[in-house]
Amino acid sequence: MVLKKRLEYGFGGYRLPVIPRGPRSVRRRGSQKVEDSRICAFELLAAVAGKLLQESERSDSSNAVEGKVSSGIHSDEIKQKQLEEGEALRSECLDQGSCVESAIASGLAAQKRNLKSTSREFSHSIYDNVFECNSITFRSDFSKKVGHDLKLGVPDNKKAVDKSPSKVEAVSPNYGESCDDYIDGGTERRLEAEGNHNRNVDLTVDNTYSLKYPTEIRVDTFPLINSDSSVQLPSHRDSVPNASFPRHRNNVKVGSRDDGENSFGCNRPSSKIKAFSPQPCLGHRRRRKLLTSKYWKVAPKLKDCEFSNSDGCMKPISHCRKTFYTSERIQREGPFKKRKLCYHSSTTAHDLEESSESISNSPEKGVKGDKPGSARVVSSSVVGRQASFQSRDSHVKFSIRSFKVPELYIEVPETATVCSLKRTVMEAMTAILEGGLHIGVIVQGKKVKDDNKTLLQTGISHSDVLDTLGFTLEPGSAIVSPLLSPKDPPILPPCETHQQLNRSAASPILDSVVFNATFETSPVTNMNHDVERKHELVPSPTEVQTEGTSVDSRALVALPEVHVEALAVVPMNQKTKQPELVQRRTRRPFSVSEVEALVEAVEKLGAGRWRDVKLRAFEDADHRTYVDLKDKWKTLVHTASIAPQQRRGEPVPQELLDRVLSAHAYWSHHQSKLHGKHQAVPLPISEAQVETA
DNA sequence: CTTAGGG
DNA sequence: CCCTAAG
């Protein structure tokens, strides 16, 4: 039976977009994991924020553009505009900077040219350039985005495409559904590039800016791509490890997963959001609330990636595109802000990226208890990840890989229009930004409170500390205005007070707050820092562990408790789960005698009747629950099936292990067949058991 | 509360 | 061991 089951879910390796909904029992967790790891890249959030602020003004104009696009008609005007922008950008960072912007610009330029006289090569070069740029500057996510952008451009100009098909096709998702592949390749490249990049870390602020800038732009600009990218990204991230990240949410919310609910249309929307900001991911999660309760439940589990996949391939909706355009402009400004923030830190931050990762579990829990109706808390603080570098001079150099934007919780009625949804998101972001952001510096898990200390005094000058150096974006005074949906009342409430937050921290929800630092793959250096959040939020032991896996460990995630809270939106009724820091039970290895008793009981009763086993053999052992017995049996079976050299812990007599195998084989066999009655027919205990096969 | 499984 | 999903 066991075997059978395994086979059944053996599909594990690939991502299944649909799975989420399925019964959990299925245990496709394995597959999920993968997905999880891919975190979506919401990275952009930070950038978004900046844009948002300015956004309002431009939005109008951008909208106009969008409209055009959506119409499907390519308007020269628009094109022109884009091109111009791109070129401008390009000029800025032509050289080394090779920032995304440049890439884009080049892409645009390329398009232009193509229109005129397309040359395949040309496009090629462009393509390459783009990648390079991306990789160098940004995180993989970005680069992906960039790629997308290019794609967009291409599609628009069909002519161009036709002329130089080879290149274009590869790039653009629109053409083929196989975006993923394409992306992957790109990603890798990027990663490599990143690695290089890191080595050179001495970027100046200006550079940083430029780098970021592009990214942001990119995202917004080409919505379509974004959607795709989001998907892709996640996958890439897997490689990263952690991933817990977060990726999935967005999609989920959108509903794609839900699938059926496409009505939502959501895919697109979600993607958009992502494009905007890193938060989006989170936001998506929130969104899932929007979905029916069932979805919502599901949603949390879904990974961003998953979604995206399904969505990703799909063609982008015109709307999305529109949106993106809009944001594009906005974004430009955003970067500046970020930059400033960086400066603040006084260190030289080379680049800030946003990352989005989210924690997934906690939210779920919270939800569970709360029930659908309630809103979720979301916010999170930004996390900064940095790679430390050694500094020769007395300068401390490091890069911040990403900042996480606090999560936004958004609730909108199903009947709300996409436009209103966008607006809502924008408003939420704007509210946060308007409140101002503060940068928190976390060293080895502790927040540095004294701003007047020198880095030297703080220890930030030591490379080992740099590994655990983290930054947080904290909403300033922030009042987060509630996002509203036209109808729904329940939206989020602005931030709660810190205290509340803290309190809540104890609850599962809090956990959600914490992020995983998963992102990065490109590990220039690997550093572990577990330190991170623990300090801050007490609760979530698990997360940290999880992260360990990933290389990116470097990234620190520190959330200031406060922040999180601040952003948090709605509270639910949480179960009284407060803060129990649930401790893990102390480990109590089974003694040989216990194993013996267990084996004997299982031989008679069969595996699967743990309660009876418990009663029969461990009645008095309060610390041994039937689950423990079941687990022990599981491990015994495993232990018995591996080479003695690989066994650890107190050695279990081979004789017992043999019995374990025999009993296991016996009961496995029976269960699959007789199913029910064997109880009466205990395994022929004596050694005879020989695998009753 | 039990089972069954994945983490 | 923990956590969950499902019965």
XYZ file of C-alpha atoms in Angstrom, chain A residues 24-685:
662
model
C -4.341 18.054 1.264
C -4.422 14.554 2.108
C -2.935 13.931 -1.141
C 0.181 15.089 0.252
C 1.630 16.558 -2.665
C 3.651 18.475 -0.416
C 6.714 17.415 -2.049
C 5.745 19.139 -5.111
C 4.617 22.051 -3.219
C 7.836 22.493 -1.761
C 9.353 23.119 -4.948
C 6.867 25.613 -5.655
C 7.315 27.217 -2.420
C 10.803 27.668 -2.933
C 10.077 29.708 -5.819
C 9.107 32.736 -4.387
C 7.583 35.182 -6.377
C 9.385 38.188 -6.935
C 7.586 40.970 -5.680
C 10.701 42.557 -5.153
C 9.612 45.396 -6.979
C 7.453 46.562 -4.280
C 9.868 48.881 -2.918
C 10.237 50.498 -6.172
C 6.647 50.573 -6.476
C 6.203 52.477 -3.436
C 8.165 55.276 -4.740
C 6.284 55.328 -7.851
C 3.060 55.200 -6.230
C 3.591 58.385 -4.597
C 4.084 60.151 -7.738
C 1.994 57.926 -9.508
C -1.223 59.578 -9.060
C -0.380 62.303 -11.371
C 0.833 60.264 -14.096
C -1.628 57.621 -13.804
C -3.982 59.447 -15.931
C -1.727 59.719 -18.770
C -0.633 56.257 -18.396
C -4.098 55.086 -18.405
C -4.614 56.636 -21.656
C -1.805 54.665 -22.949
C -3.162 51.604 -21.542
C -6.363 52.082 -23.199
C -4.678 52.180 -26.441
C -2.780 49.155 -25.840
C -5.684 47.255 -24.749
C -7.428 48.103 -27.817
C -4.831 46.052 -29.370
C -3.971 48.695 -31.688
C -0.522 49.706 -31.607
C -0.318 53.333 -31.491
C 2.602 55.057 -32.847
C 2.383 57.532 -30.212
C 2.756 55.111 -27.532
C 5.474 53.396 -29.196
C 7.213 56.504 -29.714
C 6.950 57.360 -26.181
C 8.330 54.197 -25.076
C 11.112 54.406 -27.395
C 11.979 57.771 -26.286
C 12.002 56.800 -22.780
C 14.012 53.842 -23.419
C 16.538 55.744 -25.278
C 16.825 58.267 -22.650
C 17.437 55.637 -20.176
C 19.810 54.002 -22.383
C 21.879 56.995 -22.676
C 22.093 57.159 -19.019
C 23.460 53.845 -18.442
C 24.978 52.735 -21.476
C 28.255 51.766 -20.289
C 28.911 49.746 -17.440
C 25.776 50.414 -15.890
C 24.080 48.200 -18.188
C 21.227 48.402 -16.111
C 18.004 47.098 -16.862
C 17.081 50.372 -18.092
C 19.652 50.331 -20.637
C 18.526 47.004 -21.579
C 15.117 48.164 -21.970
C 16.164 51.095 -23.801
C 18.099 49.021 -26.100
C 15.167 46.826 -26.447
C 13.065 49.699 -27.397
C 15.580 50.987 -29.715
C 15.797 47.654 -31.216
C 12.177 47.562 -31.765
C 12.342 50.768 -33.451
C 14.948 49.659 -35.714
C 13.246 46.549 -36.441
C 10.357 48.409 -37.595
C 12.445 50.191 -40.023
C 14.762 47.582 -41.119
C 14.861 44.747 -38.931
C 17.938 42.896 -38.543
C 17.960 39.744 -36.785
C 21.288 40.183 -35.395
C 20.428 43.366 -34.023
C 17.679 42.048 -32.054
C 19.919 39.412 -30.887
C 22.361 41.704 -29.546
C 19.695 43.476 -27.833
C 18.465 40.461 -26.277
C 21.781 39.595 -24.962
C 22.390 42.933 -23.695
C 19.331 42.890 -21.816
C 20.177 39.837 -20.078
C 23.483 40.932 -19.200
C 22.331 44.042 -17.827
C 19.851 42.419 -15.783
C 21.970 39.887 -14.438
C 24.514 42.252 -13.465
C 22.436 44.629 -11.838
C 19.492 42.964 -10.586
C 18.300 39.919 -9.211
C 17.136 37.293 -11.344
C 13.707 38.448 -10.996
C 14.408 41.606 -12.521
C 16.155 40.300 -15.351
C 13.297 38.176 -16.071
C 11.191 41.070 -16.122
C 13.373 42.720 -18.462
C 13.196 39.939 -20.750
C 9.584 40.268 -20.648
C 9.689 43.749 -21.492
C 11.486 43.034 -24.535
C 8.978 40.573 -25.390
C 6.303 42.979 -25.084
C 7.883 45.291 -27.309
C 8.266 42.699 -29.842
C 4.822 41.510 -29.873
C 3.549 44.866 -30.354
C 5.447 45.287 -33.387
C 4.626 42.306 -35.219
C 6.407 43.414 -38.169
C 9.546 43.579 -36.365
C 9.033 40.200 -35.139
C 8.466 38.770 -38.448
C 11.557 40.162 -39.712
C 13.646 38.884 -36.979
C 11.756 36.054 -35.670
C 14.306 33.969 -34.137
C 15.300 36.217 -31.466
C 12.153 37.664 -30.649
C 10.366 34.525 -30.310
C 12.683 33.213 -27.874
C 12.199 36.109 -25.781
C 8.650 36.732 -25.820
C 6.254 34.733 -23.973
C 3.579 35.842 -26.141
C 4.691 33.736 -28.870
C 5.025 30.601 -27.158
C 3.656 29.291 -24.137
C 6.955 28.051 -23.122
C 7.941 31.043 -21.354
C 9.370 29.170 -18.586
C 12.068 27.694 -20.523
C 13.090 30.837 -21.829
C 13.086 32.367 -18.571
C 15.059 29.803 -16.959
C 17.844 30.284 -19.233
C 17.758 33.870 -18.616
C 17.712 33.478 -15.012
C 20.710 31.441 -14.857
C 22.563 33.862 -16.771
C 21.518 36.460 -14.549
C 22.574 34.700 -11.573
C 25.939 34.353 -12.903
C 26.040 37.877 -13.716
C 25.001 38.702 -10.302
C 27.753 36.822 -8.850
C 30.091 38.856 -10.796
C 28.362 41.859 -9.896
C 28.722 41.272 -6.317
C 32.359 40.936 -6.511
C 32.624 44.301 -7.749
C 30.529 45.708 -5.312
C 31.767 49.052 -4.913
C 29.016 50.685 -6.633
C 28.359 54.155 -5.964
C 25.094 55.353 -5.019
C 24.380 56.696 -8.328
C 24.895 53.455 -9.888
C 22.640 51.929 -7.530
C 20.041 54.137 -8.439
C 20.297 53.545 -11.989
C 20.194 49.943 -11.452
C 17.214 50.002 -9.464
C 15.571 52.323 -11.525
C 15.535 50.190 -14.481
C 14.154 47.432 -12.677
C 11.327 49.223 -11.491
C 10.606 50.621 -14.718
C 10.681 47.444 -16.303
C 8.244 45.902 -14.225
C 5.683 48.372 -14.484
C 6.060 48.985 -18.001
C 5.369 45.687 -19.324
C 2.714 44.175 -17.468
C 2.273 41.259 -19.575
C 5.620 40.168 -19.151
C 5.418 40.701 -15.610
C 2.816 38.284 -15.147
C 4.873 35.786 -16.809
C 7.857 36.740 -15.046
C 6.329 36.414 -11.800
C 5.698 32.957 -12.489
C 8.962 32.175 -13.739
C 10.718 33.767 -11.049
C 9.383 31.598 -8.557
C 10.624 28.664 -10.235
C 13.996 29.979 -10.364
C 14.014 30.697 -6.897
C 13.542 27.273 -6.072
C 16.916 26.808 -6.658
C 17.353 29.069 -4.030
C 16.188 27.341 -1.242
C 13.965 28.861 0.614
C 11.509 29.930 -1.046
C 9.267 29.647 1.147
C 8.726 32.133 -0.106
C 6.063 33.401 -1.071
C 5.671 33.334 -4.396
C 2.575 31.784 -4.893
C 0.267 33.887 -3.330
C -0.181 36.281 -5.958
C -1.401 33.986 -8.357
C -3.575 32.367 -6.063
C -5.318 35.325 -5.184
C -5.869 36.046 -8.526
C -7.809 33.105 -8.592
C -6.208 31.395 -11.257
C -5.605 28.626 -9.079
C -8.827 28.524 -8.007
C -9.292 28.050 -11.031
C -12.360 27.853 -11.702
C -12.877 31.059 -10.733
C -11.359 32.613 -13.463
C -13.969 35.023 -13.472
C -11.726 36.850 -11.423
C -9.627 37.407 -14.157
C -7.449 37.654 -11.874
C -4.493 36.287 -13.133
C -3.724 39.287 -14.806
C -4.450 41.481 -12.020
C -2.339 39.655 -9.765
C 0.468 39.762 -12.031
C 0.141 43.354 -12.244
C 0.325 43.810 -8.747
C 3.371 41.905 -8.538
C 4.845 43.946 -11.084
C 4.374 46.863 -9.049
C 5.780 45.810 -5.974
C 7.179 43.118 -4.094
C 4.469 43.311 -1.754
C 2.189 42.285 -4.236
C 2.882 38.899 -3.315
C 1.678 39.463 -0.005
C -1.039 41.408 -1.282
C -2.057 38.583 -3.311
C -2.341 36.559 -0.390
C -4.551 38.968 1.013
C -6.523 38.884 -1.991
C -7.149 35.397 -1.703
C -9.328 36.412 1.007
C -11.368 37.903 -1.519
C -11.830 34.598 -2.907
C -14.249 32.453 -1.328
C -13.294 30.943 1.826
C -12.317 27.811 0.289
C -10.050 29.464 -2.013
C -8.634 31.314 0.603
C -7.694 28.413 2.404
C -6.069 27.072 -0.522
C -4.467 30.155 -1.461
C -2.065 30.272 1.248
C -0.590 27.153 0.224
C -0.296 27.899 -3.292
C 2.852 29.204 -4.307
C 3.193 32.151 -6.334
C 5.046 30.236 -8.742
C 2.486 27.798 -9.328
C 0.138 30.219 -10.242
C 2.153 32.008 -12.368
C 2.872 29.100 -14.322
C -0.515 28.521 -15.280
C -1.045 32.058 -15.820
C 2.239 32.850 -17.056
C 1.885 31.203 -20.249
C -1.320 32.699 -20.938
C -1.423 35.772 -22.794
C -1.487 38.803 -20.912
C -4.497 40.737 -20.811
C -4.528 44.013 -22.323
C -5.519 45.545 -19.139
C -2.563 44.408 -17.477
C -0.437 45.948 -19.935
C -2.022 49.112 -19.429
C -1.432 49.018 -15.930
C 2.074 48.399 -16.317
C 2.647 51.226 -18.456
C 1.282 53.410 -15.992
C 3.313 52.222 -13.320
C 6.338 52.494 -15.306
C 6.499 56.101 -15.062
C 5.751 56.142 -11.578
C 8.360 53.822 -10.767
C 11.036 55.910 -11.966
C 10.626 58.156 -9.198
C 10.328 55.453 -6.768
C 13.857 54.451 -7.051
C 14.996 57.680 -5.851
C 13.277 57.294 -2.742
C 14.751 54.034 -2.187
C 18.028 55.304 -2.866
C 17.662 57.824 -0.292
C 16.733 55.297 2.119
C 19.783 53.468 1.417
C 21.850 56.358 1.976
C 20.322 56.750 5.152
C 21.868 53.759 6.322
C 25.015 55.536 5.760
C 26.544 52.580 4.436
C 26.978 52.274 0.859
C 24.231 50.296 -0.296
C 24.635 49.312 -3.737
C 21.431 48.204 -4.682
C 18.230 47.588 -3.178
C 16.025 45.144 -4.510
C 12.842 44.197 -3.347
C 12.118 40.794 -2.656
C 9.042 39.330 -1.906
C 8.802 36.471 0.054
C 6.364 35.701 2.313
C 5.782 33.419 4.775
C 3.178 31.283 4.171
C 2.294 29.265 6.962
C 1.370 31.586 9.473
C -1.160 33.260 7.504
C -2.826 30.129 6.953
C -3.098 29.327 10.430
C -4.447 32.563 11.265
C -6.925 32.163 8.676
C -7.984 28.958 9.745
C -8.894 30.090 13.038
C -10.296 33.202 11.883
C -12.301 32.091 9.127
C -12.669 33.627 5.912
C -14.459 36.613 6.746
C -11.884 38.137 8.719
C -9.196 40.082 7.281
C -5.636 39.260 7.616
C -2.805 41.059 8.873
C -0.227 41.512 6.620
C 2.351 43.838 6.893
C 5.801 43.018 7.089
C 8.762 44.964 7.278
C 11.206 45.029 4.652
C 14.078 42.937 4.893
C 17.344 43.699 3.555
C 19.753 41.213 2.590
C 23.168 42.035 2.047
C 26.190 40.422 1.072
C 29.055 41.556 2.897
C 32.250 42.261 1.367
C 35.463 42.887 2.798
C 36.565 46.237 2.722
C 39.992 47.190 2.236
C 39.872 50.644 3.331
C 38.004 51.658 6.205
C 34.896 51.489 4.227
C 32.274 49.017 4.809
C 30.878 47.620 1.694
C 27.965 45.507 1.228
C 25.019 45.183 -0.943
C 21.467 44.870 -0.035
C 19.913 42.295 -2.047
C 16.427 43.043 -1.430
C 13.960 44.748 0.632
C 10.756 43.312 1.365
C 7.853 45.434 1.403
C 5.440 45.111 4.073
C 2.602 43.096 3.183
C -0.583 44.667 2.253
C -3.823 43.287 2.903
C -6.414 44.011 0.431
C -9.892 43.023 0.250
C -12.078 43.782 -2.597
C -15.417 42.557 -3.605
C -15.581 40.250 -6.471
C -17.606 42.683 -8.307
C -15.005 45.296 -8.091
C -13.428 46.200 -11.314
C -9.893 45.581 -12.084
C -9.439 49.214 -12.179
C -10.726 49.650 -8.722
C -8.521 46.887 -7.593
C -5.597 48.632 -9.004
C -6.574 51.748 -7.397
C -6.930 50.067 -4.143
C -3.530 48.627 -4.306
C -2.123 51.871 -5.304
C -3.765 53.611 -2.491
C -2.522 51.167 -0.051
C 0.953 51.516 -1.282
C 0.739 55.182 -1.354
C -0.508 55.327 2.123
C 2.404 53.395 3.304
C 4.853 55.398 1.448
C 3.404 58.595 2.442
C 3.875 57.708 5.953
C 7.485 57.612 5.164
C 9.761 54.757 5.555
C 12.375 54.330 8.092
C 15.269 52.115 7.762
C 16.135 49.888 10.566
C 19.483 48.304 10.890
C 19.725 44.908 12.306
C 22.964 43.418 13.275
C 23.086 39.865 14.226
C 19.486 39.836 14.878
C 19.400 42.867 16.973
C 18.176 46.144 15.938
C 20.625 48.886 16.278
C 19.014 51.548 18.262
C 21.660 54.097 18.550
C 21.866 55.924 15.333
C 24.853 57.801 16.433
C 27.108 54.921 16.782
C 29.635 54.417 14.150
C 29.649 51.353 12.109
C 32.808 50.439 13.743
C 31.255 50.681 17.109
C 28.338 48.734 16.026
C 30.447 46.035 14.634
C 29.162 46.496 11.185
C 32.611 46.820 9.904
C 33.362 43.247 10.545
C 32.740 40.956 7.767
C 31.254 38.371 9.944
C 28.744 40.797 11.124
C 27.953 41.856 7.691
C 26.685 38.488 7.074
C 24.046 39.030 9.552
C 23.433 42.573 8.776
C 19.928 43.356 7.883
C 17.838 46.305 7.099
C 14.252 46.777 7.554
C 11.878 49.135 6.019
C 9.579 50.375 8.507
C 6.628 52.330 7.730
C 7.000 55.606 9.226
C 4.333 57.257 10.962
C 2.420 55.670 8.747
C -0.856 55.524 8.833
C -1.952 53.271 6.440
C -5.089 54.252 5.087
C -7.350 51.538 4.738
C -7.765 50.171 1.461
C -11.072 50.022 0.482
C -13.047 48.430 -1.809
C -16.004 50.014 -2.927
C -18.238 47.899 -1.155
C -16.655 46.002 1.341
C -16.475 47.327 4.541
C -14.026 45.155 5.830
C -10.967 46.308 4.532
C -8.157 47.018 6.215
C -7.710 49.022 8.735
C -4.903 50.967 9.017
C -2.332 49.978 11.078
C -2.724 48.803 14.412
C -0.717 50.070 17.116
C 2.486 48.536 17.762
C 1.396 47.047 20.830
C -1.285 45.346 19.197
C 1.062 44.063 16.853
C 3.255 42.714 19.346
C 0.528 41.038 20.925
C -0.554 39.538 17.877
C 2.815 38.428 17.230
C 2.304 35.730 19.488
C -0.443 34.472 17.454
C 0.079 32.607 14.340
C -0.595 35.548 12.366
C 2.432 37.045 13.554
C 4.340 34.402 12.063
C 3.105 35.353 8.851
C 4.747 38.498 9.324
C 8.031 37.049 9.249
C 9.508 36.495 5.980
C 11.694 34.045 4.634
C 14.631 35.130 3.045
C 14.717 33.053 0.309
C 15.546 34.636 -2.477
C 18.657 34.634 -3.501
C 20.281 32.299 -5.224
C 23.186 33.860 -6.201
C 25.120 33.594 -3.407
C 28.030 35.385 -3.527
C 28.744 34.295 -0.235
C 26.916 32.040 1.834
C 26.388 33.055 5.150
C 24.147 31.799 7.579
C 22.500 33.914 9.750
C 19.864 32.568 11.625
C 19.893 35.260 13.766
C 17.551 37.142 12.014
C 14.240 37.251 13.049
C 14.367 35.369 16.005
C 15.181 38.285 17.898
C 12.419 40.110 16.703
C 9.571 37.959 16.676
C 9.571 35.343 19.021
C 7.299 33.009 17.591
C 8.053 31.153 14.637
C 10.685 28.854 15.246
C 10.020 26.967 12.281
C 10.654 29.484 9.835
C 14.115 29.958 10.666
C 14.830 26.432 10.288
C 13.305 26.338 7.033
C 15.367 28.965 5.783
C 18.443 27.344 6.697
C 18.295 25.420 3.723
C 18.599 27.994 1.321
C 21.682 29.562 0.420
C 20.336 32.845 0.657
C 20.425 32.542 4.170
C 22.259 35.559 3.968
C 19.366 37.485 3.630
C 18.280 38.521 6.827
C 14.972 38.973 7.607
C 14.301 40.958 10.357
C 11.137 42.306 10.970
C 10.640 44.784 13.356
C 7.761 43.754 15.170
C 6.393 47.023 15.044
C 6.330 47.523 11.502
C 4.606 44.602 10.768
C 1.989 45.505 12.877
C 1.734 48.824 11.539
C 0.890 47.583 8.278
C -1.294 45.044 9.423
C -4.610 45.482 8.515
C -7.275 43.616 9.851
C -7.390 41.623 12.761
C -9.285 38.700 13.071
C -10.324 36.979 15.878
C -7.622 35.017 16.558
C -7.934 32.197 18.527
C -6.498 32.628 21.675
C -3.492 31.355 20.481
C -1.373 33.703 21.985
C 1.934 33.396 22.422
C 2.690 30.261 23.626
C 5.941 29.549 22.434
C 5.301 26.161 21.900
C 8.251 24.340 22.659
C 9.150 21.238 21.045
C 8.901 18.373 23.301
C 12.135 17.190 24.532
C 13.464 14.421 22.541
C 13.165 11.045 24.037
C 14.786 8.414 22.014
C 13.105 5.114 22.141
C 14.948 2.621 24.165
C 15.485 -0.822 22.901
C 12.880 -2.114 25.221
C 10.399 0.353 23.920
C 11.198 -0.613 20.418
C 10.717 -4.145 21.365
C 7.348 -3.439 22.832
C 6.400 -1.477 19.808
C 7.462 -4.141 17.429
C 5.597 -6.713 19.300
C 2.469 -4.707 19.408
C 2.620 -3.940 15.753
C 3.193 -7.534 14.916
C -0.003 -8.373 16.605
C -2.113 -5.452 15.795
C -0.656 -4.279 12.597
C 0.537 -0.901 11.592
C -2.251 1.511 11.431
C -3.827 0.815 14.700
C -1.684 3.103 16.652
C -4.153 3.808 19.236
C -4.423 0.217 20.069
C -0.718 -0.131 20.002
C -0.447 2.663 22.409
C -2.948 1.133 24.708
C -1.434 -2.201 24.503
C 2.188 -1.416 24.825
C 2.538 2.100 25.983
C -0.390 2.612 28.167
C 1.711 3.960 30.881
C 4.069 5.941 28.837
C 2.409 9.269 28.799
C 5.082 10.778 26.759
C 4.539 8.365 23.958
C 1.569 9.272 21.951
C 0.207 7.127 19.277
C 1.600 9.551 16.844
C 4.957 9.038 18.368
C 4.589 5.350 18.020
C 3.561 5.703 14.502
C 6.510 7.883 13.793
C 8.804 5.550 15.537
C 7.548 2.707 13.509
C 8.118 4.719 10.465
C 11.653 5.356 11.411
C 12.185 1.788 12.390
C 11.086 0.644 9.042
C 13.430 3.057 7.500
C 16.235 2.158 9.775
C 15.782 -1.461 9.074
C 15.974 -0.870 5.417
C 19.226 0.942 5.393
C 22.708 -0.225 5.902
C 23.764 -0.600 9.467
C 26.500 1.875 8.927
C 24.039 4.496 8.183
C 22.041 4.068 11.267
C 22.437 6.468 14.013
C 21.625 6.669 17.579
C 21.287 3.854 19.915
C 21.643 0.756 17.887
C 18.622 -1.375 17.647
C 19.227 -5.054 17.661
C 19.146 -6.419 14.212
C 16.743 -8.983 15.345
C 14.222 -6.351 16.128
C 14.794 -4.668 12.874
C 14.214 -7.880 11.102
C 10.974 -8.222 12.861
C 10.127 -4.725 11.891
C 10.638 -5.498 8.295
C 8.700 -8.632 8.487
C 5.820 -7.064 10.227
C 5.887 -4.160 7.908
C 5.841 -6.353 4.903
C 3.154 -8.457 6.324
C 0.850 -5.709 7.247
C 1.509 -3.783 4.165
C 0.508 -6.721 2.173
C -2.584 -7.351 4.091
C -3.805 -3.947 4.162
C -3.775 -3.569 0.548
C -5.798 -6.661 0.257
C -7.849 -7.719 3.004
C -8.343 -4.479 4.205
C -10.322 -4.768 7.111
C -10.173 -7.995 8.597
C -6.692 -8.851 9.072
C -6.937 -7.444 12.396
C -8.128 -10.704 13.475
C -5.320 -12.357 11.790
C -2.235 -11.215 13.347
C 0.957 -11.719 11.781
C 2.438 -15.015 12.476
C 4.604 -13.720 14.977
